[in-house]
Structures are given as C-alpha cells and as structure tokens.
Short mmCIF file of C-alpha atoms in Angstrom, two decimals:
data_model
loop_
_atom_site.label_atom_id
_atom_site.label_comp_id
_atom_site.label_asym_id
_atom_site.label_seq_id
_atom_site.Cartn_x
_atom_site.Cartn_y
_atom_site.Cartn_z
CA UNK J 264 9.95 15.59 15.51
CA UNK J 265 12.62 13.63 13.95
CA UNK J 266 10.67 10.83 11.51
CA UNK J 267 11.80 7.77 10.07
CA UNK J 268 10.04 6.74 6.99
CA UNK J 269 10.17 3.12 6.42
CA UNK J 270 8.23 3.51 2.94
CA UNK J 271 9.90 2.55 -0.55
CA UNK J 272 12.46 5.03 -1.73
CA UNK J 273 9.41 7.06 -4.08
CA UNK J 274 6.96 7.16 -1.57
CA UNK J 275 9.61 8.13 0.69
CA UNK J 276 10.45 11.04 -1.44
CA UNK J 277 7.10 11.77 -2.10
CA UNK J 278 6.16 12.26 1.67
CA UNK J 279 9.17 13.86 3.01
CA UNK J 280 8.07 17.55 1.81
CA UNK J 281 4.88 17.10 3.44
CA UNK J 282 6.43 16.53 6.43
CA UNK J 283 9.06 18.92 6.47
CA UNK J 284 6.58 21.56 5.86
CA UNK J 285 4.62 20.57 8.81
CA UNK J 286 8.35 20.93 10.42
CA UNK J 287 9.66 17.51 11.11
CA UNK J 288 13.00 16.62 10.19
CA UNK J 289 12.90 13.29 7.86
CA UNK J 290 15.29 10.49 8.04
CA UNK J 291 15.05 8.19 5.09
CA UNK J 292 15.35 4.82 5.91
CA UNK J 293 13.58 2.29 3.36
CA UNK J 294 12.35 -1.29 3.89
CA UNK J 295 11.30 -2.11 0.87
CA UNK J 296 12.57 -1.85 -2.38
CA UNK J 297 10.06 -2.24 -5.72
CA UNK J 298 11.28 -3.75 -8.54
CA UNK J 299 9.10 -3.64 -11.45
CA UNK J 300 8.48 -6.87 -14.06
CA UNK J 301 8.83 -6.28 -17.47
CA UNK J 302 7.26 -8.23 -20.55
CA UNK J 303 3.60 -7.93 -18.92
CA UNK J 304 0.95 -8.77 -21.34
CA UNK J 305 -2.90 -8.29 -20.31
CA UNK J 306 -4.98 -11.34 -19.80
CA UNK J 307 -6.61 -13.02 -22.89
CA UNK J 308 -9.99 -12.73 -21.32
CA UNK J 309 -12.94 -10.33 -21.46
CA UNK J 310 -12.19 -7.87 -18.37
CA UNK J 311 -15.08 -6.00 -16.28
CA UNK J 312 -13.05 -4.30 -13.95
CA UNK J 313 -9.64 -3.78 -12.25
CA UNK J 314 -8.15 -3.43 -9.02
CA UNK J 315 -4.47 -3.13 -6.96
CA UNK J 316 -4.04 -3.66 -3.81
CA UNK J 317 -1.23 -1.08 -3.78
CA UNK J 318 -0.65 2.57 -5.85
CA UNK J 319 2.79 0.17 -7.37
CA UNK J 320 0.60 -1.81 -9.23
CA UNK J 321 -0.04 1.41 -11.72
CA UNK J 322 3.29 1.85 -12.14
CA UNK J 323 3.61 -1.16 -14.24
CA UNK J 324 4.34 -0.86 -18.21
CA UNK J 325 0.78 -1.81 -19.78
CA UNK J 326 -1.44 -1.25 -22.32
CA UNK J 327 -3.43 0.99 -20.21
CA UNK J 328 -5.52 2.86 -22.74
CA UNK J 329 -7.25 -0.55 -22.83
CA UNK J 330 -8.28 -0.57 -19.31
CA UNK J 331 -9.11 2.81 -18.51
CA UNK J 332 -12.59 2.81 -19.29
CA UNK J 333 -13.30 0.26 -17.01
CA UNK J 334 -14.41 0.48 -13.34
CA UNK J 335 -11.75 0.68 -11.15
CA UNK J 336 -11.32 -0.34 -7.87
CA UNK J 337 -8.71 0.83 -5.07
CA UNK J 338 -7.88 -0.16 -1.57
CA UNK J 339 -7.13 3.50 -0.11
CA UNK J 340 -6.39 6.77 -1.61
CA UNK J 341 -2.79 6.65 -2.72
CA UNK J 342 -4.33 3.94 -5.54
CA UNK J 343 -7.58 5.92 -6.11
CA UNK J 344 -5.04 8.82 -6.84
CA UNK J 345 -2.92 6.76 -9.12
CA UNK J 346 -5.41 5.44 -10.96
CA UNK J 347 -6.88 8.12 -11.66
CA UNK J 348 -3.85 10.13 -12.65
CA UNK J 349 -3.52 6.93 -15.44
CA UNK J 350 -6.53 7.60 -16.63
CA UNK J 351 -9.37 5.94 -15.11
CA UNK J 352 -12.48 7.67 -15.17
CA UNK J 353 -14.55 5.20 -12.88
CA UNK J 354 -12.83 5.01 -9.21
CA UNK J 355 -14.12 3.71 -6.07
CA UNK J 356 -12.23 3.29 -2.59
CA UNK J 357 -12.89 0.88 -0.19
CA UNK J 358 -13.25 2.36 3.52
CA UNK J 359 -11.84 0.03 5.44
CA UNK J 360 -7.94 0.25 3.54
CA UNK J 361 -7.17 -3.30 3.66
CA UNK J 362 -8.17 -6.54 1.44
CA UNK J 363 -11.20 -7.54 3.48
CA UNK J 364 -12.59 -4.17 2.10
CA UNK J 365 -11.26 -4.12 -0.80
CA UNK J 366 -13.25 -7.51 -1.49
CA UNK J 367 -16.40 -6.34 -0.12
CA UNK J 368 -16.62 -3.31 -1.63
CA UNK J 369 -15.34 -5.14 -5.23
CA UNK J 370 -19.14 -7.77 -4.40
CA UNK J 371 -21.28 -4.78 -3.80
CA UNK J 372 -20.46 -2.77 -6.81
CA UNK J 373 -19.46 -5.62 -9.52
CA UNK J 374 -21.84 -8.19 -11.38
CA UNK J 375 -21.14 -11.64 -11.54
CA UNK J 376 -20.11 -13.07 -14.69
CA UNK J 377 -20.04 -10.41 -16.28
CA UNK J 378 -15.88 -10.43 -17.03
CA UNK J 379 -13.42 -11.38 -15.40
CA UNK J 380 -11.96 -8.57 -12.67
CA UNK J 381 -8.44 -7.70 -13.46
CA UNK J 382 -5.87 -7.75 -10.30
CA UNK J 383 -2.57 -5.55 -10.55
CA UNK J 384 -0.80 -6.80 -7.64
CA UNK J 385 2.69 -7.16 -6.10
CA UNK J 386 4.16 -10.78 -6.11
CA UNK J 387 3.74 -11.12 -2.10
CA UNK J 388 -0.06 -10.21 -1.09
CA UNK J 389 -1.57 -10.11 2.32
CA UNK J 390 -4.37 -12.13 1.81
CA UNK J 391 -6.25 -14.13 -1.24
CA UNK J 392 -8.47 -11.95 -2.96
CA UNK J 393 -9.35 -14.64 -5.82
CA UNK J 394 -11.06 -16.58 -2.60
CA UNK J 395 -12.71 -13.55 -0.94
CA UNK J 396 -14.67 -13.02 -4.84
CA UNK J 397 -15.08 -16.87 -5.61
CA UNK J 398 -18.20 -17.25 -3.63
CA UNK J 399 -19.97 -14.31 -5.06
CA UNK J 400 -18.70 -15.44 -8.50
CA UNK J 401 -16.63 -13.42 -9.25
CA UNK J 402 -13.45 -14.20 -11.77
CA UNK J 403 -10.21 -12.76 -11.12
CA UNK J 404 -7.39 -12.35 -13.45
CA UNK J 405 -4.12 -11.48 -11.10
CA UNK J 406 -1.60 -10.06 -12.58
CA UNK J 407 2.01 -9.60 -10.70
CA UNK J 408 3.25 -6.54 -12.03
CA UNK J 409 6.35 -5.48 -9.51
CA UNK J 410 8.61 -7.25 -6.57
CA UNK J 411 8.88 -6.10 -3.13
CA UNK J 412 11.98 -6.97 -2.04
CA UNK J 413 12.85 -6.49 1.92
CA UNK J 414 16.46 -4.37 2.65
CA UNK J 415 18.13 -2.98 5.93
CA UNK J 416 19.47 0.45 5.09
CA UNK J 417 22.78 0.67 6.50
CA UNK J 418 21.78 4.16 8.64
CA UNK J 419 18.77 1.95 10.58
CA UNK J 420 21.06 2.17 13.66
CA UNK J 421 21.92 5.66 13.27
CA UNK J 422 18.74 6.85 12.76
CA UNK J 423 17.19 5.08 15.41
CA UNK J 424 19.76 6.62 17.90
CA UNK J 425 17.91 10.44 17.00
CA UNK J 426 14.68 9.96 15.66
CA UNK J 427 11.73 10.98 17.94
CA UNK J 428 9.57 8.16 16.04
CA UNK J 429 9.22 5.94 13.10
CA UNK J 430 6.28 5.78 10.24
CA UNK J 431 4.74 2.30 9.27
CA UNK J 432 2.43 2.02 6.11
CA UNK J 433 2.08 -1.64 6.10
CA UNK J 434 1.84 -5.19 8.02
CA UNK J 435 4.92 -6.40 6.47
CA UNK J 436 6.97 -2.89 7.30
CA UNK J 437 6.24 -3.42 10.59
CA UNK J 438 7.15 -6.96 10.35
CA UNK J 439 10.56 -5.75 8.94
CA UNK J 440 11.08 -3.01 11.29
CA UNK J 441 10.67 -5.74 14.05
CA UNK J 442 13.45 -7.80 12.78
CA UNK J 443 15.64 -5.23 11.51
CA UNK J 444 15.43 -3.53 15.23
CA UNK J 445 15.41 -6.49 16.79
CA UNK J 446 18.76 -5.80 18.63
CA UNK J 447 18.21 -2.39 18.94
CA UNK J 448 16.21 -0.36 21.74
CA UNK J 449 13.68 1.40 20.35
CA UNK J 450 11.75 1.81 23.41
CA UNK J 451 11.90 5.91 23.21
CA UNK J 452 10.55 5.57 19.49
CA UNK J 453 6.75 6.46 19.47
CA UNK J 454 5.83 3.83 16.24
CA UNK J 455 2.61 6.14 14.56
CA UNK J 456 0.56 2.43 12.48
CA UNK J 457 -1.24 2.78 9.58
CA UNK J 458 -4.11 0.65 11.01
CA UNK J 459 -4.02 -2.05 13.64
CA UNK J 460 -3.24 -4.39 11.58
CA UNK J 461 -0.12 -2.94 11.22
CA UNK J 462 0.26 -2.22 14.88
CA UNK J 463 -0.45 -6.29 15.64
CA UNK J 464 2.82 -6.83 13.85
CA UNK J 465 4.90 -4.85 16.60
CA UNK J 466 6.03 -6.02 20.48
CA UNK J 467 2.96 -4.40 22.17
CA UNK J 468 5.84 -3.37 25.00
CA UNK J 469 7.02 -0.36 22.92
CA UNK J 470 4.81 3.44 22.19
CA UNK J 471 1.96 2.78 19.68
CA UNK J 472 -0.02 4.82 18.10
CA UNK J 473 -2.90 3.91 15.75
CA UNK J 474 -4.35 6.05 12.43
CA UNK J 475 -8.01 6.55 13.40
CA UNK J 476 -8.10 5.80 9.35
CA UNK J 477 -6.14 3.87 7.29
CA UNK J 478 -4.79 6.83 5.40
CA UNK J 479 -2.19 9.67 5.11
CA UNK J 480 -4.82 12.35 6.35
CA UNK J 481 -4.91 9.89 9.30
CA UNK J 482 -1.43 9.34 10.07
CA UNK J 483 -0.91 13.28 9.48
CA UNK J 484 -3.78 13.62 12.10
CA UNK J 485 -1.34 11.23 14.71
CA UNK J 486 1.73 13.66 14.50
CA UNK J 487 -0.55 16.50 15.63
#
C-alpha cells in the first residue's frame, strides 16, 4: 500500500523502514513538528518517580543521571523504550496507552507522599494528570520539556491523490488531519487509528480502522 505517515519528522523516519520492508511505499507527510525547550532545570523537590506521556519528553536536555534510578513510568512502548535506552532501570507500561492508564497504573504502583512524581510532558496534554493523582495523594511536578507545533506539509494534497491510506498515532493528528483535509476527498483513504480515541476525532463517514492495541505491533497487525 501507499502510506501516509502523519507522525513528527523522527518518528516518521524512524517508521518508514519498517514499513518499506513489509513493502509499502511511504509518503512523508508530518503534522506535527517538536520543538524542544532549552534552559530546563529539575524541580527543587524530593522526586519518587517520573513519567511522560510521550517518548519526546526523553529527548529533553536534563540532568538525567539524577533520575535514572528512579521508577519510571510510561504510557506505551515507544516511552518504555526511550526510557530505558536513557537509562532507567525501573520501567513499567500502562496497558491501556492513554492518560487514564497512565494514572491508574502511576496509583497502583506509587506510595503516597513519599516524593513528589516527576512529569516530562509536552506543553499541550490531553488530559490533567496532576488531577487524576490528587485524590490518591499523589504530588506531581510537571515539567514542559518540548512544543508541538501543528504544520500542513505542502505535498498533503498530492499525497492524498495516491496514497492507499493514512497512519494516525494520536487524538490531535487526527484532529489535524481533519482540518488539513477538510477540502479534500479522502473517502478512498482507509484511516488505520491508534486507538478509538483517535478514531472519535475523524468524520465516522470515511474507512476506519481501529489498533486492537494502542501500539505499533497493533497498528502493524491492521496493515496485514
């Protein structure tokens, strides 16, 4: 098939082989662009744990050899992966691949005042994870370590004239896609969602199809 990757221009990279050995032709067409903040400092505070909400958040310039001891806890596999690869010795992954999860996995596994939990995140989050922890009493220390910034690449319309279908990691990449193909027909595009959270972003009129788990062996399991 002919595939559009809507990922940042990195992950983009990163996935194309994959899919061209699997024999799909890729067409690069980022969303999102990450821009990362410089001048971070870690948090005054005692620290129990840390988290990100996205594999971008260990891309940031810290002082990670004071962190990497810690517990660390990741949303899906491309953050268990990067942490790990920084270091981190102690990783857990919630099931579930979205915040929700992320928070209930963070209750089940960290003590309460114990420290504070240390969230690497990007400046625009899906969902309030300080408020998900509050009630079970746990602190959180959020960091925003990079910028997401929306684009329209200027082969969108091209692409979507050939491409067979079109990859979506995220709520607000489908939320993009939507507006970006707004005037477009992409009615003969089969759109392969991360989860359905991503699909509920997308006019339910046009070919869906849902990752039985919110992960790349899932979405690889869709183009079979």
């Amino acid at each position: 098939m002919r595939l559009i990757i809507t990922r940042p221009k990195a992950d983009a990279e990163a996935l194309a082989p994959r899919l061209e050995a699997l024999g799909h032709k890729v067409l690069l067409c980022p969303l999102i662009d990450i821009g990362h903040r410089s001048g971070l400092a870690l948090p005054n505070v005692k620290l129990h744990a840390v988290c990100a909400s996205s594999a971008n958040g260990l891309d940031a310039a810290l002082e990670w050899s004071r962190l990497t001891s810690l517990p660390f806890y990741a949303v899906g596999p491309q953050s268990a992966e990067a942490a790990r690869k920084r270091g981190f010795h102690h990783v857990d992954m919630a099931a579930s691949g979205n915040l929700n999860g992320l928070a209930a996995m963070i209750v089940s596994r960290m003590p309460p005042q114990r420290g504070a939990l240390l969230y690497l995140s990007g400046a625009e989050v899906s969902g309030d994870l300080a408020a998900l922890l509050h009630p079970h009493g746990i602190a959180v220390e959020r960091l925003v370590v990079y910028d997401a910034m929306s684009v329209e690449p200027a082969n969108l319309a091209a692409s979507v004239a050939v491409a067979d279908g079109v990859l979506l990691y995220s709520p607000r990449a489908a939320r993009l896609w939507a507006k970006a193909t707004g005037g477009i027909d992409v009615g003969a595009i089969r759109h392969f969602c991360l989860s359905p959270n991503v699909a509920a972003q997308l006019p339910q009129s046009i070919p869906i199809s849902v990752s039985q788990t919110p992960d790349e062996s899932g979405m690889m399991a869709l183009l079979d």
